[in-house]
Tab-separated table of C-alpha atoms and ligand atoms in Angstrom:
chain	number	residue	atom	x	y	z
A	105	UNK	CA	-11.148	19.521	-20.390
A	106	UNK	CA	-10.495	19.261	-16.683
A	107	UNK	CA	-8.498	16.662	-14.814
A	108	UNK	CA	-11.787	15.274	-13.514
A	109	UNK	CA	-12.797	14.360	-17.030
A	110	UNK	CA	-11.763	10.835	-18.099
A	111	UNK	CA	-11.455	12.139	-21.688
A	112	UNK	CA	-8.590	14.368	-20.563
A	113	UNK	CA	-6.545	11.234	-19.885
A	114	UNK	CA	-7.945	9.063	-22.661
A	115	UNK	CA	-7.255	11.634	-25.383
A	116	UNK	CA	-3.843	12.447	-23.952
A	117	UNK	CA	-2.801	8.783	-23.962
A	118	UNK	CA	-4.160	8.154	-27.445
A	119	UNK	CA	-2.292	11.218	-28.696
A	120	UNK	CA	0.846	9.650	-27.216
A	121	UNK	CA	1.446	12.614	-24.954
A	122	UNK	CA	4.153	11.425	-22.553
A	123	UNK	CA	3.270	13.828	-19.756
A	124	UNK	CA	-0.350	12.705	-19.830
A	125	UNK	CA	0.734	9.092	-20.026
A	126	UNK	CA	2.645	9.546	-16.773
A	127	UNK	CA	-0.258	11.426	-15.227
A	128	UNK	CA	-2.656	8.668	-16.221
A	129	UNK	CA	-0.553	6.002	-14.546
A	130	UNK	CA	-0.289	8.161	-11.431
A	131	UNK	CA	-4.077	8.473	-11.445
A	132	UNK	CA	-4.462	4.724	-11.798
A	133	UNK	CA	-2.075	4.056	-8.931
A	134	UNK	CA	-3.875	6.488	-6.649
A	135	UNK	CA	-5.884	5.020	-3.813
A	136	UNK	CA	-8.157	8.052	-3.442
A	137	UNK	CA	-11.795	7.122	-4.072
A	138	UNK	CA	-12.414	10.013	-6.493
A	139	UNK	CA	-9.355	8.985	-8.507
A	140	UNK	CA	-10.448	5.360	-8.572
A	141	UNK	CA	-13.777	6.346	-10.109
A	142	UNK	CA	-12.129	8.361	-12.893
A	143	UNK	CA	-9.468	5.742	-13.452
A	144	UNK	CA	-12.067	3.038	-14.027
A	145	UNK	CA	-13.614	5.112	-16.814
A	146	UNK	CA	-10.197	5.839	-18.295
A	147	UNK	CA	-9.358	2.134	-18.474
A	148	UNK	CA	-12.742	1.352	-20.006
A	149	UNK	CA	-12.157	4.032	-22.617
A	150	UNK	CA	-8.704	2.753	-23.468
A	151	UNK	CA	-9.454	-0.979	-23.549
A	152	UNK	CA	-10.404	-0.985	-27.266
A	153	UNK	CA	-6.903	0.291	-28.075
A	154	UNK	CA	-5.023	-2.314	-26.051
A	155	UNK	CA	-3.676	-5.777	-26.700
A	156	UNK	CA	-1.307	-4.902	-29.503
A	157	UNK	CA	2.013	-5.332	-27.741
A	158	UNK	CA	4.340	-8.166	-26.977
A	159	UNK	CA	4.194	-8.459	-23.202
A	160	UNK	CA	7.397	-9.611	-21.607
A	161	UNK	CA	7.976	-10.236	-17.901
A	162	UNK	CA	11.463	-10.487	-16.445
A	163	UNK	CA	12.088	-11.738	-12.950
A	164	UNK	CA	15.188	-12.519	-10.926
A	165	UNK	CA	16.705	-12.110	-7.481
A	166	UNK	CA	17.907	-8.624	-6.493
A	167	UNK	CA	21.118	-7.868	-8.344
A	168	UNK	CA	20.634	-10.581	-10.982
A	169	UNK	CA	21.151	-7.906	-13.607
A	170	UNK	CA	17.552	-7.391	-14.722
A	171	UNK	CA	17.723	-3.629	-15.263
A	172	UNK	CA	21.019	-3.847	-17.121
A	173	UNK	CA	19.661	-6.648	-19.288
A	174	UNK	CA	16.476	-4.698	-20.012
A	175	UNK	CA	18.469	-1.628	-20.937
A	176	UNK	CA	20.425	-3.627	-23.530
A	177	UNK	CA	17.350	-5.404	-24.823
A	178	UNK	CA	15.414	-2.142	-24.962
A	179	UNK	CA	18.201	-0.370	-26.820
A	180	UNK	CA	18.325	-3.173	-29.357
A	181	UNK	CA	14.543	-3.155	-29.821
A	182	UNK	CA	14.388	0.590	-30.302
A	183	UNK	CA	17.049	0.274	-32.994
A	184	UNK	CA	14.822	-2.287	-34.677
A	185	UNK	CA	12.045	0.285	-34.735
A	186	UNK	CA	10.013	-0.819	-31.720
A	187	UNK	CA	8.509	1.444	-29.123
A	188	UNK	CA	9.371	0.012	-25.731
A	189	UNK	CA	7.689	0.632	-22.391
A	190	UNK	CA	9.325	-0.623	-19.220
A	191	UNK	CA	7.366	-1.000	-16.012
A	192	UNK	CA	9.641	-1.741	-13.097
A	193	UNK	CA	7.954	-2.983	-9.978
A	194	UNK	CA	10.079	-1.773	-7.183
A	195	UNK	CA	9.583	-3.363	-3.784
A	196	UNK	CA	12.058	-1.051	-2.122
A	197	UNK	CA	10.230	2.081	-3.165
A	198	UNK	CA	7.744	1.492	-0.371
A	199	UNK	CA	10.517	2.490	1.960
A	200	UNK	CA	11.483	6.121	2.143
A	201	UNK	CA	13.845	6.906	-0.679
A	202	UNK	CA	13.669	3.560	-2.354
A	203	UNK	CA	15.610	2.786	-5.466
A	204	UNK	CA	13.409	4.483	-8.019
A	205	UNK	CA	16.142	6.869	-9.045
A	206	UNK	CA	18.624	4.055	-8.866
A	207	UNK	CA	16.738	2.130	-11.503
A	208	UNK	CA	16.122	5.158	-13.661
A	209	UNK	CA	19.780	5.971	-13.731
A	210	UNK	CA	20.738	2.370	-14.331
A	211	UNK	CA	18.711	2.577	-17.501
A	212	UNK	CA	20.311	5.912	-18.297
A	213	UNK	CA	20.741	5.266	-21.999
A	214	UNK	CA	17.066	4.497	-22.400
A	215	UNK	CA	15.503	7.125	-20.162
A	216	UNK	CA	16.100	9.941	-22.594
A	217	UNK	CA	15.082	8.018	-25.703
A	218	UNK	CA	11.888	9.200	-27.353
A	219	UNK	CA	10.744	5.681	-28.244
A	220	UNK	CA	10.959	4.394	-24.697
A	221	UNK	CA	8.903	4.997	-21.633
A	222	UNK	CA	10.231	3.887	-18.256
A	223	UNK	CA	8.011	3.803	-15.250
A	224	UNK	CA	9.098	2.538	-11.845
A	225	UNK	CA	6.059	1.644	-9.762
A	226	UNK	CA	5.870	1.036	-6.062
A	227	UNK	CA	4.856	-2.524	-5.431
A	228	UNK	CA	2.088	-1.583	-3.049
A	229	UNK	CA	0.963	-3.930	-0.375
A	230	UNK	CA	-1.423	-6.147	-2.255
A	231	UNK	CA	-0.697	-9.337	-4.183
A	232	UNK	CA	2.462	-10.017	-2.207
A	233	UNK	CA	4.539	-7.389	-3.906
A	234	UNK	CA	3.206	-6.953	-7.407
A	235	UNK	CA	2.224	-3.467	-8.201
A	236	UNK	CA	-1.498	-3.938	-7.894
A	237	UNK	CA	-1.999	-1.640	-10.865
A	238	UNK	CA	0.693	-3.112	-13.094
A	239	UNK	CA	-1.820	-4.697	-15.388
A	240	UNK	CA	-3.742	-1.467	-15.857
A	241	UNK	CA	-0.497	0.439	-16.456
A	242	UNK	CA	0.432	-2.106	-19.120
A	243	UNK	CA	-2.873	-1.485	-20.903
A	244	UNK	CA	-2.338	2.258	-20.771
A	245	UNK	CA	1.110	2.112	-22.385
A	246	UNK	CA	-0.272	-0.233	-25.032
A	247	UNK	CA	-2.977	2.281	-25.853
A	248	UNK	CA	-0.243	4.886	-26.207
A	249	UNK	CA	1.288	2.808	-28.970
A	250	UNK	CA	4.134	0.981	-27.250
A	251	UNK	CA	4.466	-2.345	-29.006
A	252	UNK	CA	6.783	-4.025	-26.527
A	253	UNK	CA	6.034	-3.854	-22.807
A	254	UNK	CA	8.647	-5.172	-20.400
A	255	UNK	CA	7.765	-5.694	-16.754
A	256	UNK	CA	10.692	-6.008	-14.350
A	257	UNK	CA	9.905	-7.687	-11.071
A	258	UNK	CA	12.122	-8.738	-8.219
A	259	UNK	CA	11.738	-12.326	-7.174
A	260	UNK	CA	10.124	-11.802	-3.824
A	261	UNK	CA	6.799	-12.903	-2.431
A	262	UNK	CA	4.214	-13.798	-4.997
A	263	UNK	CA	5.187	-11.050	-7.396
A	264	UNK	CA	6.881	-13.489	-9.730
A	265	UNK	CA	3.940	-15.739	-10.256
A	266	UNK	CA	1.498	-12.807	-10.423
A	267	UNK	CA	3.418	-11.129	-13.208
A	268	UNK	CA	3.394	-14.424	-15.078
A	269	UNK	CA	-0.387	-14.111	-15.237
A	270	UNK	CA	-0.217	-10.855	-17.183
A	271	UNK	CA	2.495	-11.405	-19.780
A	272	UNK	CA	2.903	-13.431	-22.973
A	273	UNK	CA	6.438	-14.448	-22.182
A	274	UNK	CA	8.093	-14.803	-18.821
A	275	UNK	CA	11.860	-14.818	-18.535
A	276	UNK	CA	13.638	-15.895	-15.367
A	277	UNK	CA	17.044	-14.296	-15.123
A	278	UNK	CA	19.281	-16.322	-12.845
A	279	UNK	CA	22.786	-16.071	-11.566
A	280	UNK	CA	25.036	-19.019	-10.990
A	281	UNK	CA	25.570	-19.393	-7.264
A	282	UNK	CA	28.586	-20.904	-5.584
A	283	UNK	CA	28.061	-24.571	-4.831
A	284	UNK	CA	24.538	-25.818	-5.153
A	285	UNK	CA	23.203	-24.165	-8.298
A	286	UNK	CA	19.621	-24.755	-7.421
A	287	UNK	CA	19.901	-23.025	-4.092
A	288	UNK	CA	17.615	-20.081	-3.837
A	289	UNK	CA	15.700	-21.004	-6.937
A	290	UNK	CA	12.160	-21.104	-5.853
A	291	UNK	CA	10.229	-23.899	-7.393
A	292	UNK	CA	7.372	-21.703	-8.449
A	293	UNK	CA	9.473	-19.671	-10.842
A	294	UNK	CA	10.705	-22.532	-12.959
A	295	UNK	CA	7.149	-23.699	-13.376
A	296	UNK	CA	5.916	-20.458	-14.869
A	297	UNK	CA	9.007	-19.437	-16.859
A	298	UNK	CA	8.967	-19.606	-20.663
A	299	UNK	CA	12.750	-19.368	-20.741
A	300	UNK	CA	15.579	-19.292	-18.250
A	301	UNK	CA	18.674	-17.226	-18.829
A	302	UNK	CA	21.703	-17.519	-16.612
A	303	UNK	CA	23.107	-14.041	-16.531
A	304	UNK	CA	26.608	-12.710	-15.934
A	305	UNK	CA	28.114	-15.367	-18.162
A	306	UNK	CA	31.375	-13.512	-18.428
A	307	UNK	CA	34.886	-13.356	-16.979
A	308	UNK	CA	35.654	-15.912	-14.320
A	309	UNK	CA	32.030	-16.861	-14.019
A	310	UNK	CA	31.935	-19.105	-17.066
A	311	UNK	CA	32.536	-22.462	-15.356
A	312	UNK	CA	29.894	-21.810	-12.752
A	313	UNK	CA	27.465	-20.749	-15.442
A	314	UNK	CA	28.039	-23.947	-17.392
A	315	UNK	CA	27.362	-26.031	-14.268
A	316	UNK	CA	24.246	-24.022	-13.427
A	317	UNK	CA	23.004	-24.425	-16.970
A	318	UNK	CA	23.380	-28.163	-16.752
A	319	UNK	CA	21.579	-28.363	-13.380
A	320	UNK	CA	18.753	-26.180	-14.611
A	321	UNK	CA	18.316	-28.202	-17.762
A	322	UNK	CA	17.991	-31.302	-15.597
A	323	UNK	CA	15.549	-29.558	-13.279
A	324	UNK	CA	13.419	-28.357	-16.174
A	325	UNK	CA	12.994	-31.880	-17.424
A	326	UNK	CA	11.199	-32.768	-14.238
A	327	UNK	CA	8.843	-29.833	-14.236
A	328	UNK	CA	5.401	-29.340	-15.689
A	329	UNK	CA	5.898	-26.395	-18.001
A	330	UNK	CA	3.279	-23.759	-18.864
A	331	UNK	CA	2.451	-25.090	-22.314
A	332	UNK	CA	2.590	-28.427	-24.088
A	333	UNK	CA	3.682	-26.666	-27.265
A	334	UNK	CA	6.736	-25.050	-25.755
A	335	UNK	CA	9.707	-26.446	-23.878
A	336	UNK	CA	11.379	-23.578	-21.979
A	337	UNK	CA	15.006	-23.319	-23.101
A	338	UNK	CA	17.886	-22.625	-20.710
A	339	UNK	CA	20.489	-20.234	-22.038
A	340	UNK	CA	23.242	-18.038	-20.731
A	341	UNK	CA	23.847	-14.360	-21.339
A	342	UNK	CA	25.902	-11.410	-20.271
A	343	UNK	CA	25.291	-7.696	-20.369
A	344	UNK	CA	29.005	-7.034	-20.024
A	345	UNK	CA	30.051	-8.777	-23.198
A	346	UNK	CA	26.686	-7.853	-24.697
A	347	UNK	CA	25.424	-11.147	-25.867
A	348	UNK	CA	22.071	-12.488	-24.994
A	349	UNK	CA	19.534	-9.796	-25.876
A	350	UNK	CA	19.221	-10.860	-29.486
A	351	UNK	CA	19.099	-14.532	-28.585
A	352	UNK	CA	16.420	-13.909	-25.961
A	353	UNK	CA	14.414	-11.766	-28.357
A	354	UNK	CA	14.540	-14.449	-31.034
A	355	UNK	CA	13.258	-16.938	-28.469
A	356	UNK	CA	10.414	-14.578	-27.553
A	357	UNK	CA	9.453	-14.314	-31.221
A	358	UNK	CA	9.707	-18.060	-31.790
A	359	UNK	CA	7.536	-18.648	-28.730
A	360	UNK	CA	4.930	-16.190	-29.945
A	361	UNK	CA	4.853	-17.768	-33.368
A	362	UNK	CA	4.367	-21.213	-31.887
A	363	UNK	CA	1.699	-20.046	-29.446
A	364	UNK	CA	-0.208	-18.305	-32.218
A	365	UNK	CA	0.073	-21.307	-34.493
A	366	UNK	CA	-1.443	-23.571	-31.849
A	367	UNK	CA	-4.138	-21.086	-30.840
A	368	UNK	CA	-2.697	-20.820	-27.363
A	369	UNK	CA	-1.751	-17.191	-27.638
A	370	UNK	CA	-5.344	-15.980	-27.686
A	371	UNK	CA	-6.422	-18.610	-25.220
A	372	UNK	CA	-3.790	-17.546	-22.704
A	373	UNK	CA	-4.808	-13.904	-23.009
A	374	UNK	CA	-8.453	-14.802	-22.512
A	375	UNK	CA	-7.604	-16.830	-19.415
A	376	UNK	CA	-5.495	-13.971	-18.121
A	377	UNK	CA	-8.433	-11.574	-18.483
A	378	UNK	CA	-10.595	-13.901	-16.452
A	379	UNK	CA	-7.892	-14.211	-13.806
A	380	UNK	CA	-7.696	-10.454	-13.729
A	381	UNK	CA	-11.439	-10.217	-13.202
A	382	UNK	CA	-11.216	-12.528	-10.199
A	383	UNK	CA	-8.225	-10.690	-8.795
A	384	UNK	CA	-10.339	-7.513	-8.922
A	385	UNK	CA	-13.297	-9.261	-7.331
A	386	UNK	CA	-11.073	-10.441	-4.481
A	387	UNK	CA	-9.568	-7.010	-4.058
A	388	UNK	CA	-13.009	-5.406	-4.068
A	389	UNK	CA	-14.390	-7.892	-1.570
A	390	UNK	CA	-11.460	-7.417	0.729
A	391	UNK	CA	-11.826	-3.654	0.759
A	392	UNK	CA	-15.575	-3.945	1.296
A	393	UNK	CA	-14.809	-6.239	4.195
A	394	UNK	CA	-12.494	-3.707	5.737
A	395	UNK	CA	-14.869	-0.809	5.126
A	396	UNK	CA	-17.834	-2.637	6.614
A	397	UNK	CA	-17.689	-1.751	10.285
A	398	UNK	CA	-19.663	-4.683	11.581
A	399	UNK	CA	-17.290	-7.046	9.784
A	400	UNK	CA	-14.006	-5.250	10.413
A	401	UNK	CA	-14.869	-5.175	14.124
A	402	UNK	CA	-15.302	-8.931	14.031
A	403	UNK	CA	-12.050	-9.735	12.237
A	404	UNK	CA	-9.680	-9.622	15.267
A	405	UNK	CA	-12.181	-11.510	17.395
A	406	UNK	CA	-12.757	-14.274	14.853
A	407	UNK	CA	-9.069	-14.471	13.956
A	408	UNK	CA	-8.249	-15.101	17.597
A	409	UNK	CA	-10.908	-17.767	17.919
A	410	UNK	CA	-9.683	-19.513	14.765
A	411	UNK	CA	-6.066	-19.401	15.929
A	412	UNK	CA	-7.083	-20.982	19.232
A	413	UNK	CA	-9.101	-23.690	17.489
A	414	UNK	CA	-12.284	-22.474	19.158
A	415	UNK	CA	-14.031	-22.132	15.835
A	416	UNK	CA	-13.253	-23.598	12.432
A	417	UNK	CA	-11.874	-21.367	9.644
A	418	UNK	CA	-14.847	-22.170	7.475
A	419	UNK	CA	-17.353	-21.264	10.187
A	420	UNK	CA	-15.548	-17.961	10.794
A	421	UNK	CA	-15.437	-17.175	7.071
A	422	UNK	CA	-19.134	-18.032	6.796
A	423	UNK	CA	-19.984	-15.712	9.676
A	424	UNK	CA	-18.172	-12.782	8.024
A	425	UNK	CA	-19.537	-13.464	4.548
A	426	UNK	CA	-23.069	-13.600	5.900
A	427	UNK	CA	-22.710	-10.001	7.060
A	428	UNK	CA	-21.729	-8.661	3.649
B	1257	GTP	N1	29.584	-9.363	-14.549
B	1257	GTP	C1	28.373	-8.911	-14.858
B	1257	GTP	N2	27.784	-7.995	-14.051
B	1257	GTP	C2	26.546	-7.566	-14.386
B	1257	GTP	C3	25.856	-8.054	-15.522
B	1257	GTP	N3	24.639	-7.458	-15.583
B	1257	GTP	C4	24.574	-6.639	-14.527
B	1257	GTP	N4	25.720	-6.687	-13.802
B	1257	GTP	C5	26.006	-5.929	-12.564
B	1257	GTP	O1	25.187	-6.445	-11.525
B	1257	GTP	C6	24.721	-5.386	-10.680
B	1257	GTP	C7	23.195	-5.407	-10.578
B	1257	GTP	O2	22.656	-5.112	-11.848
B	1257	GTP	P1	21.157	-4.611	-12.048
B	1257	GTP	O3	20.916	-4.581	-13.500
B	1257	GTP	O4	20.932	-3.376	-11.301
B	1257	GTP	O5	20.379	-5.801	-11.352
B	1257	GTP	P2	18.810	-5.918	-11.014
B	1257	GTP	O6	18.484	-7.347	-11.117
B	1257	GTP	O7	18.016	-4.974	-11.831
B	1257	GTP	O8	18.789	-5.463	-9.506
B	1257	GTP	P3	17.519	-4.998	-8.623
B	1257	GTP	O9	16.654	-4.111	-9.481
B	1257	GTP	O10	18.127	-4.258	-7.484
B	1257	GTP	O11	16.834	-6.236	-8.193
B	1257	GTP	C8	25.274	-4.098	-11.260
B	1257	GTP	O12	26.442	-3.756	-10.541
B	1257	GTP	C9	25.601	-4.465	-12.696
B	1257	GTP	O13	26.663	-3.697	-13.204
B	1257	GTP	C10	26.522	-9.029	-16.352
B	1257	GTP	O14	25.998	-9.516	-17.363
B	1257	GTP	N5	27.761	-9.415	-15.952
B	1258	MG	MG1	16.588	-3.491	-11.308
């Protein structure tokens, strides 16, 4: 089988071949047209083998302790017999150098473990920072038999809310700030989180953590949460004194049980598939826009007219759409 043959990747992934798993994700992330065509067929071929994992998203400001937390959680899960895949969306890896190696080494204990697969992905430029192929990569690791998938995303741009649309459980890892505890907490995150954990609850930080916990509990009472069947808990944790992973995991399991009991688990996944479809439609339309010379030539002209109020946004959009 050649590398042009989708079966090369499909069979490799299904046989749980790690090298081919990495190669498949690289193929999926490629923006070359010939790769895109193969990658579509690979995903189609793997879809029947997906869906079997617990999908967990973890967000938090840079330095909140996400990677350290995930390393502890992952280590615990592997001991319990799980196979854990970690997809880290790395906004800094767009820059030369980036922190890919940084993250890999920070999860040093896990990198070498045979039941874990760690994949840092560049965030790409689309979707405000989310790796545009994160969802596809998640499906690929599921097909390779990983039964827990953890997606780490830095709280910048829209990446937080986009990841929420692809996972079963979304954890916001926070740190207690000096003074106003709610400072820097973007409203959008609390609204999509299934649990909030205030991290670094250790050493001299304890008082601040307790205050932050109280403020967040108050804030959560005023927020419309993702599901009527689940009230997102606020807890505290620390990777230094190693408490938190088990508590968080038990919450994830309790959440899943409740969502399945109320039929919301399947419903959420179905809605997420539809959202994914539309995200792909938008992406496809946008690239067709840019590839279509008569439209791409018009974009700067129409943008200028709209910005100067010479034409309405809807008229400009209509003019471009009519050319498609
Ligand atoms: N005191 C304390 N420090 C921690 C804890 N968890 C992580 N740290 C430290 O915080 C720093 C950042 O940790 P990371 O795990 O790399 O944080 P991150 O959120 O993954 O960071 P980015 O990926 O850069 O956004 C490191 O120096 C860790 O040693 C904790 O529970 N308590
Ligand atoms: Mg990290």
